[in-house]
Amino acid sequence: MSGVLVVLEQHEGKLHGMSPEGIAAAQQIAAELSQPVYAVVAGNGLDAVAAEIAGFQLGKVHAVEHELLTNYTPDGYTLALKQLIELHHPSYVLFPHTYQVRDFAPALAAACGRVLVSDVVGHRMENGTLVLVRQLFQGKMNADVRFEGDAPWFASVQAGAFRAENAKKSDAAAAVEVMTPKLEPAQIRTKPLERFRESQRAVDLSAADRIVSVGRGIREAENIALVEQLAKAMGAELAASRPICDSGWLPMERQVGSSGQTVAPKLYVAVGISGAIQHLVGMKGSKTVVAINKDPEAPIFEVADYGIVGDLFQIVPAIIEALKK
């Protein structure tokens, strides 16, 4: 087949939120390689979700269906997807880097005699060769990775690295091809239990288009109200860095960072946030970043598109007043 194959994730017939990001990544990379892009989804009873995927600009959608894939298991997915890859011979196999992908993708790559380049945050072309960029040491260092050996080559893309809104749709639905892999119950060594479900969050920051986030520069808990006014004036969700949530000034569900939520809004306003790497990991996918900090050497300015150096207690009220006008 050659081309770029993107492996999508679904649960009970619904696409995982990161699947469109995977499609966007595959479309961009395939275009630069002048290769077609295909999608594959695994499970059982996939008619509806396969039809949804077919609405994107794709060469074909592969629906890998089997009763032993009704519930996810790493054995089942590895065996089934390996058969599809060996049948069609894609050049690249891409995944959105979900928890499920972390579970089975390394095994799938190893089963094909390959390695997996995980957590890709960017890419570029050099002399016709694809170069992937991934971060090391919680984002303190970027590493360029080039594939060696024969295809297929495997990689997963980090959340927020490619924006879901950039996934191209098509007026003409892509063809859907159903494949039934050869699976036996004895091959499935793990027995799935009830799927883990997180407790319902009062706010889902990952779905917000605009976020105003507050850090230690706010000094005291009662000053949070000032940033809340800014968020309200902007029609934005309120978020915070870890010290604010650890202090109990805002609930933990509003924390952005490596131990909180990962966000990728169109606009991210960082108020009094210095820019510790643990925080940057959670918001680096933001389309536009505005930073307000009195320290001109604060690391947040290294990733900000717009920076305001000054006292937030003077700047924020002025912005609120301007927005009200």
CSV table of C-alpha atoms in Angstrom, one decimal:
chain,number,residue,atom,x,y,z
A,1,MET,CA,0.0,0.0,0.0
A,2,SER,CA,2.8,2.4,1.0
A,3,GLY,CA,1.4,5.7,2.4
A,4,VAL,CA,0.7,6.8,6.0
A,5,LEU,CA,-1.7,4.6,8.1
A,6,VAL,CA,-3.2,6.3,11.2
A,7,VAL,CA,-4.5,4.0,13.9
A,8,LEU,CA,-7.6,5.6,15.5
A,9,GLU,CA,-9.2,4.8,18.9
A,10,GLN,CA,-12.8,4.3,19.6
A,11,HIS,CA,-14.8,3.3,22.7
A,12,GLU,CA,-18.4,1.9,22.3
A,13,GLY,CA,-18.7,3.3,18.8
A,14,LYS,CA,-17.4,6.8,19.7
A,15,LEU,CA,-14.1,8.2,18.5
A,16,HIS,CA,-11.5,9.1,21.1
A,17,GLY,CA,-11.0,12.9,21.3
A,18,MET,CA,-7.4,12.6,20.1
A,19,SER,CA,-8.3,10.6,17.0
A,20,PRO,CA,-8.9,13.8,14.9
A,21,GLU,CA,-5.5,15.0,16.0
A,22,GLY,CA,-4.0,11.8,14.7
A,23,ILE,CA,-5.8,12.3,11.4
A,24,ALA,CA,-4.4,15.9,11.2
A,25,ALA,CA,-0.9,14.6,11.8
A,26,ALA,CA,-1.2,11.9,9.2
A,27,GLN,CA,-2.6,14.3,6.6
A,28,GLN,CA,0.2,16.8,7.1
A,29,ILE,CA,3.0,14.3,7.0
A,30,ALA,CA,1.5,12.4,4.1
A,31,ALA,CA,1.1,15.6,2.1
A,32,GLU,CA,4.8,16.5,2.7
A,33,LEU,CA,5.8,13.0,1.7
A,34,SER,CA,3.5,13.1,-1.4
A,35,GLN,CA,1.9,9.8,-0.1
A,36,PRO,CA,-1.7,8.8,0.5
A,37,VAL,CA,-3.2,8.6,4.0
A,38,TYR,CA,-5.4,5.8,5.3
A,39,ALA,CA,-7.1,5.2,8.6
A,40,VAL,CA,-7.8,2.0,10.6
A,41,VAL,CA,-10.1,1.4,13.6
A,42,ALA,CA,-10.4,-1.8,15.5
A,43,GLY,CA,-13.3,-3.3,17.4
A,44,ASN,CA,-16.7,-4.9,16.7
A,45,GLY,CA,-19.8,-3.4,15.1
A,46,LEU,CA,-17.9,-0.5,13.6
A,47,ASP,CA,-20.3,0.7,10.9
A,48,ALA,CA,-21.2,4.0,12.5
A,49,VAL,CA,-17.7,5.0,13.6
A,50,ALA,CA,-16.2,3.9,10.3
A,51,ALA,CA,-18.7,6.1,8.5
A,52,GLU,CA,-17.8,9.0,10.7
A,53,ILE,CA,-14.1,8.5,9.9
A,54,ALA,CA,-14.9,8.3,6.2
A,55,GLY,CA,-16.0,11.9,6.3
A,56,PHE,CA,-12.3,13.0,6.6
A,57,GLN,CA,-10.0,13.4,3.6
A,58,LEU,CA,-8.6,9.9,3.5
A,59,GLY,CA,-7.8,7.4,0.8
A,60,LYS,CA,-9.6,4.5,2.6
A,61,VAL,CA,-10.8,3.5,6.0
A,62,HIS,CA,-10.0,0.0,7.3
A,63,ALA,CA,-12.4,-1.4,9.8
A,64,VAL,CA,-10.8,-4.4,11.6
A,65,GLU,CA,-13.7,-6.3,13.1
A,66,HIS,CA,-13.9,-9.4,15.3
A,67,GLU,CA,-15.9,-10.5,18.3
A,68,LEU,CA,-12.6,-10.8,20.2
A,69,LEU,CA,-12.0,-7.1,19.7
A,70,THR,CA,-15.3,-6.1,21.2
A,71,ASN,CA,-13.4,-5.2,24.4
A,72,TYR,CA,-9.9,-3.8,24.1
A,73,THR,CA,-7.0,-6.1,25.0
A,74,PRO,CA,-3.3,-5.5,24.0
A,75,ASP,CA,-3.1,-9.0,22.6
A,76,GLY,CA,-6.1,-8.7,20.4
A,77,TYR,CA,-5.2,-5.3,19.0
A,78,THR,CA,-1.5,-6.2,18.5
A,79,LEU,CA,-2.4,-9.4,16.6
A,80,ALA,CA,-5.2,-7.9,14.5
A,81,LEU,CA,-3.3,-4.7,13.5
A,82,LYS,CA,-0.2,-6.7,12.7
A,83,GLN,CA,-2.2,-8.7,10.2
A,84,LEU,CA,-3.5,-5.5,8.5
A,85,ILE,CA,0.0,-4.0,8.4
A,86,GLU,CA,1.5,-7.1,6.8
A,87,LEU,CA,-1.3,-7.2,4.3
A,88,HIS,CA,-1.1,-3.6,3.1
A,89,HIS,CA,2.6,-2.6,3.8
A,90,PRO,CA,2.2,1.1,4.8
A,91,SER,CA,5.4,3.2,4.9
A,92,TYR,CA,4.4,4.9,8.2
A,93,VAL,CA,2.1,3.9,11.0
A,94,LEU,CA,1.0,6.8,13.2
A,95,PHE,CA,-1.0,6.8,16.5
A,96,PRO,CA,-2.5,9.5,18.7
A,97,HIS,CA,-0.6,9.0,22.0
A,98,THR,CA,-3.4,7.9,24.3
A,99,TYR,CA,-3.2,5.6,27.3
A,100,GLN,CA,-4.4,2.7,25.2
A,101,VAL,CA,-1.8,3.4,22.6
A,102,ARG,CA,0.9,3.4,25.3
A,103,ASP,CA,-0.3,0.0,26.2
A,104,PHE,CA,-0.2,-1.8,22.9
A,105,ALA,CA,1.7,0.2,20.3
A,106,PRO,CA,5.2,-0.7,21.5
A,107,ALA,CA,4.2,-4.4,21.4
A,108,LEU,CA,2.8,-3.9,17.9
A,109,ALA,CA,6.0,-2.2,16.7
A,110,ALA,CA,8.1,-4.9,18.3
A,111,ALA,CA,5.9,-7.7,16.7
A,112,CYS,CA,6.7,-6.1,13.3
A,113,GLY,CA,10.4,-6.0,14.2
A,114,ARG,CA,10.5,-2.2,14.5
A,115,VAL,CA,10.7,0.4,17.2
A,116,LEU,CA,8.2,3.1,18.2
A,117,VAL,CA,9.1,6.8,18.3
A,118,SER,CA,6.7,8.1,20.9
A,119,ASP,CA,5.4,11.5,21.9
A,120,VAL,CA,6.2,13.3,18.7
A,121,VAL,CA,5.6,17.1,19.0
A,122,GLY,CA,6.7,18.2,15.5
A,123,HIS,CA,8.3,17.3,12.3
A,124,ARG,CA,10.1,18.7,9.2
A,125,MET,CA,11.5,17.5,5.9
A,126,GLU,CA,15.3,17.4,5.3
A,127,ASN,CA,16.4,16.4,1.8
A,128,GLY,CA,13.3,14.4,1.3
A,129,THR,CA,13.6,12.6,4.6
A,130,LEU,CA,11.1,12.9,7.5
A,131,VAL,CA,12.6,14.2,10.7
A,132,LEU,CA,10.5,13.8,13.9
A,133,VAL,CA,10.9,16.0,16.9
A,134,ARG,CA,10.3,14.6,20.4
A,135,GLN,CA,10.9,16.1,23.8
A,136,LEU,CA,13.2,14.6,26.5
A,137,PHE,CA,13.4,15.3,30.3
A,138,GLN,CA,9.8,16.7,30.5
A,139,GLY,CA,10.4,19.1,27.7
A,140,LYS,CA,13.8,20.5,28.7
A,141,MET,CA,15.4,19.1,25.5
A,142,ASN,CA,14.3,18.4,21.9
A,143,ALA,CA,15.6,15.4,20.0
A,144,ASP,CA,15.5,15.0,16.2
A,145,VAL,CA,14.8,11.4,15.2
A,146,ARG,CA,15.2,9.8,11.8
A,147,PHE,CA,14.2,6.3,10.8
A,148,GLU,CA,16.7,3.8,9.6
A,149,GLY,CA,16.0,0.4,8.0
A,150,ASP,CA,13.0,-0.7,6.1
A,151,ALA,CA,9.4,0.4,6.5
A,152,PRO,CA,7.0,0.3,8.1
A,153,TRP,CA,8.0,3.0,10.6
A,154,PHE,CA,6.0,3.6,13.8
A,155,ALA,CA,5.4,6.9,15.7
A,156,SER,CA,2.9,8.4,18.1
A,157,VAL,CA,2.0,12.1,18.3
A,158,GLN,CA,1.6,13.9,21.7
A,159,ALA,CA,-1.7,15.5,22.6
A,160,GLY,CA,-2.0,19.0,21.4
A,161,ALA,CA,1.0,18.7,19.0
A,162,PHE,CA,-1.4,18.7,16.0
A,163,ARG,CA,-4.7,20.5,16.2
A,164,ALA,CA,-7.9,18.5,15.6
A,165,GLU,CA,-9.5,21.4,13.9
A,166,ASN,CA,-6.9,21.1,11.1
A,167,ALA,CA,-8.0,17.6,10.2
A,168,LYS,CA,-9.4,18.0,6.7
A,169,LYS,CA,-12.9,16.8,5.8
A,170,SER,CA,-14.2,15.7,2.4
A,171,ASP,CA,-17.5,16.0,0.6
A,172,ALA,CA,-17.0,12.5,-0.8
A,173,ALA,CA,-16.9,9.8,1.8
A,174,ALA,CA,-13.8,7.6,1.7
A,175,ALA,CA,-14.3,3.9,1.0
A,176,VAL,CA,-14.6,1.6,4.0
A,177,GLU,CA,-13.0,-1.8,3.8
A,178,VAL,CA,-13.9,-4.4,6.5
A,179,MET,CA,-11.2,-6.9,7.5
A,180,THR,CA,-11.8,-9.9,9.8
A,181,PRO,CA,-8.5,-10.9,11.4
A,182,LYS,CA,-7.6,-14.5,12.3
A,183,LEU,CA,-7.9,-14.6,16.1
A,184,GLU,CA,-8.4,-17.4,18.6
A,185,PRO,CA,-9.6,-17.0,22.2
A,186,ALA,CA,-6.4,-18.8,23.5
A,187,GLN,CA,-4.3,-15.9,22.0
A,188,ILE,CA,-6.0,-13.3,24.2
A,189,ARG,CA,-4.0,-13.7,27.5
A,190,THR,CA,-5.5,-10.8,29.3
A,191,LYS,CA,-9.2,-10.8,30.3
A,192,PRO,CA,-10.8,-7.3,30.2
A,193,LEU,CA,-12.6,-6.2,33.3
A,194,GLU,CA,-14.9,-3.2,33.7
A,195,ARG,CA,-13.4,-0.2,32.0
A,196,PHE,CA,-12.0,2.4,34.3
A,197,ARG,CA,-13.9,5.7,34.3
A,198,GLU,CA,-12.7,8.9,35.8
A,199,SER,CA,-15.0,10.8,38.1
A,200,GLN,CA,-16.9,13.5,36.3
A,201,ARG,CA,-15.0,16.8,36.2
A,202,ALA,CA,-16.8,20.0,36.8
A,203,VAL,CA,-14.8,21.6,34.0
A,204,ASP,CA,-13.0,20.1,31.0
A,205,LEU,CA,-10.2,22.5,30.2
A,206,SER,CA,-9.1,20.4,27.2
A,207,ALA,CA,-12.3,21.5,25.4
A,208,ALA,CA,-11.9,25.2,26.1
A,209,ASP,CA,-11.1,27.6,23.3
A,210,ARG,CA,-9.8,30.3,25.7
A,211,ILE,CA,-8.1,29.8,29.0
A,212,VAL,CA,-6.8,32.3,31.6
A,213,SER,CA,-4.3,30.7,33.9
A,214,VAL,CA,-3.0,32.0,37.2
A,215,GLY,CA,0.3,31.4,39.0
A,216,ARG,CA,2.2,32.3,42.2
A,217,GLY,CA,2.5,35.9,41.1
A,218,ILE,CA,-1.0,36.4,42.3
A,219,ARG,CA,0.5,36.3,45.9
A,220,GLU,CA,-2.7,35.6,47.9
A,221,ALA,CA,-5.8,33.6,47.6
A,222,GLU,CA,-8.1,36.6,47.7
A,223,ASN,CA,-6.4,38.0,44.7
A,224,ILE,CA,-7.6,35.1,42.5
A,225,ALA,CA,-10.9,37.1,42.1
A,226,LEU,CA,-9.0,39.6,39.9
A,227,VAL,CA,-8.0,36.9,37.4
A,228,GLU,CA,-11.5,35.5,37.6
A,229,GLN,CA,-12.8,38.9,36.4
A,230,LEU,CA,-10.4,38.7,33.5
A,231,ALA,CA,-11.5,35.2,32.5
A,232,LYS,CA,-15.1,36.3,32.7
A,233,ALA,CA,-14.5,39.4,30.6
A,234,MET,CA,-12.8,37.2,28.0
A,235,GLY,CA,-15.4,34.4,28.1
A,236,ALA,CA,-12.5,32.1,29.1
A,237,GLU,CA,-12.1,29.2,31.5
A,238,LEU,CA,-10.1,29.8,34.6
A,239,ALA,CA,-7.0,27.5,35.2
A,240,ALA,CA,-3.9,27.5,37.4
A,241,SER,CA,-0.4,26.2,37.8
A,242,ARG,CA,0.3,23.5,40.4
A,243,PRO,CA,1.3,25.7,43.4
A,244,ILE,CA,-2.1,27.5,43.2
A,245,CYS,CA,-4.0,24.1,43.3
A,246,ASP,CA,-1.6,22.6,45.9
A,247,SER,CA,-2.4,25.6,48.2
A,248,GLY,CA,-6.1,24.9,47.8
A,249,TRP,CA,-6.8,28.3,46.2
A,250,LEU,CA,-8.4,26.6,43.2
A,251,PRO,CA,-9.6,23.0,42.8
A,252,MET,CA,-7.2,20.4,41.4
A,253,GLU,CA,-9.4,19.9,38.3
A,254,ARG,CA,-8.3,23.4,37.1
A,255,GLN,CA,-4.6,22.5,37.2
A,256,VAL,CA,-2.6,22.7,33.9
A,257,GLY,CA,0.6,20.8,33.7
A,258,SER,CA,2.3,17.4,33.7
A,259,SER,CA,0.4,16.3,36.8
A,260,GLY,CA,-2.8,18.1,35.7
A,261,GLN,CA,-4.7,18.6,32.5
A,262,THR,CA,-3.2,19.0,29.0
A,263,VAL,CA,-4.8,21.8,27.1
A,264,ALA,CA,-4.5,23.2,23.5
A,265,PRO,CA,-6.8,26.3,23.4
A,266,LYS,CA,-6.8,28.9,20.7
A,267,LEU,CA,-5.7,31.5,23.3
A,268,TYR,CA,-3.9,30.8,26.6
A,269,VAL,CA,-3.2,33.8,28.9
A,270,ALA,CA,-0.6,33.1,31.6
A,271,VAL,CA,-0.9,35.5,34.5
A,272,GLY,CA,1.9,35.5,37.1
A,273,ILE,CA,3.2,32.1,35.9
A,274,SER,CA,7.0,31.8,35.7
A,275,GLY,CA,6.9,28.9,33.3
A,276,ALA,CA,8.2,25.8,35.1
A,277,ILE,CA,8.7,23.0,32.7
A,278,GLN,CA,6.0,20.9,34.4
A,279,HIS,CA,3.5,23.7,33.5
A,280,LEU,CA,4.8,24.2,30.0
A,281,VAL,CA,4.3,20.5,29.2
A,282,GLY,CA,0.6,20.9,29.8
A,283,MET,CA,0.0,24.0,27.6
A,284,LYS,CA,2.5,23.9,24.8
A,285,GLY,CA,-0.1,22.9,22.3
A,286,SER,CA,-1.9,26.3,22.7
A,287,LYS,CA,-2.2,28.2,19.4
A,288,THR,CA,-1.5,31.7,20.9
A,289,VAL,CA,0.1,32.3,24.3
A,290,VAL,CA,0.0,35.6,26.1
A,291,ALA,CA,2.2,36.0,29.2
A,292,ILE,CA,2.0,38.6,31.9
A,293,ASN,CA,4.9,38.6,34.4
A,294,LYS,CA,7.1,41.2,36.1
A,295,ASP,CA,10.3,39.2,35.6
A,296,PRO,CA,11.6,39.8,32.1
A,297,GLU,CA,13.7,36.6,32.4
A,298,ALA,CA,10.8,34.3,33.3
A,299,PRO,CA,10.9,31.1,31.2
A,300,ILE,CA,7.2,31.6,30.1
A,301,PHE,CA,8.4,34.4,27.7
A,302,GLU,CA,10.3,31.8,25.8
A,303,VAL,CA,7.1,30.1,24.6
A,304,ALA,CA,4.8,33.2,24.6
A,305,ASP,CA,3.7,34.8,21.3
A,306,TYR,CA,3.0,38.0,23.2
A,307,GLY,CA,4.6,39.1,26.4
A,308,ILE,CA,3.8,41.9,28.8
A,309,VAL,CA,6.5,42.7,31.4
A,310,GLY,CA,5.0,44.4,34.4
A,311,ASP,CA,2.9,44.3,37.6
A,312,LEU,CA,-0.1,42.1,36.9
A,313,PHE,CA,-2.1,44.1,39.5
A,314,GLN,CA,-1.8,47.1,37.2
A,315,ILE,CA,-2.0,45.3,33.9
A,316,VAL,CA,-4.9,43.0,34.5
A,317,PRO,CA,-7.4,45.7,35.6
A,318,ALA,CA,-6.4,47.8,32.6
A,319,ILE,CA,-7.1,44.8,30.3
A,320,ILE,CA,-10.5,44.2,32.0
A,321,GLU,CA,-11.4,47.8,31.5
A,322,ALA,CA,-10.4,47.7,27.9
A,323,LEU,CA,-12.4,44.5,27.3
A,324,LYS,CA,-15.5,46.0,28.9
A,325,LYS,CA,-15.3,49.0,26.5
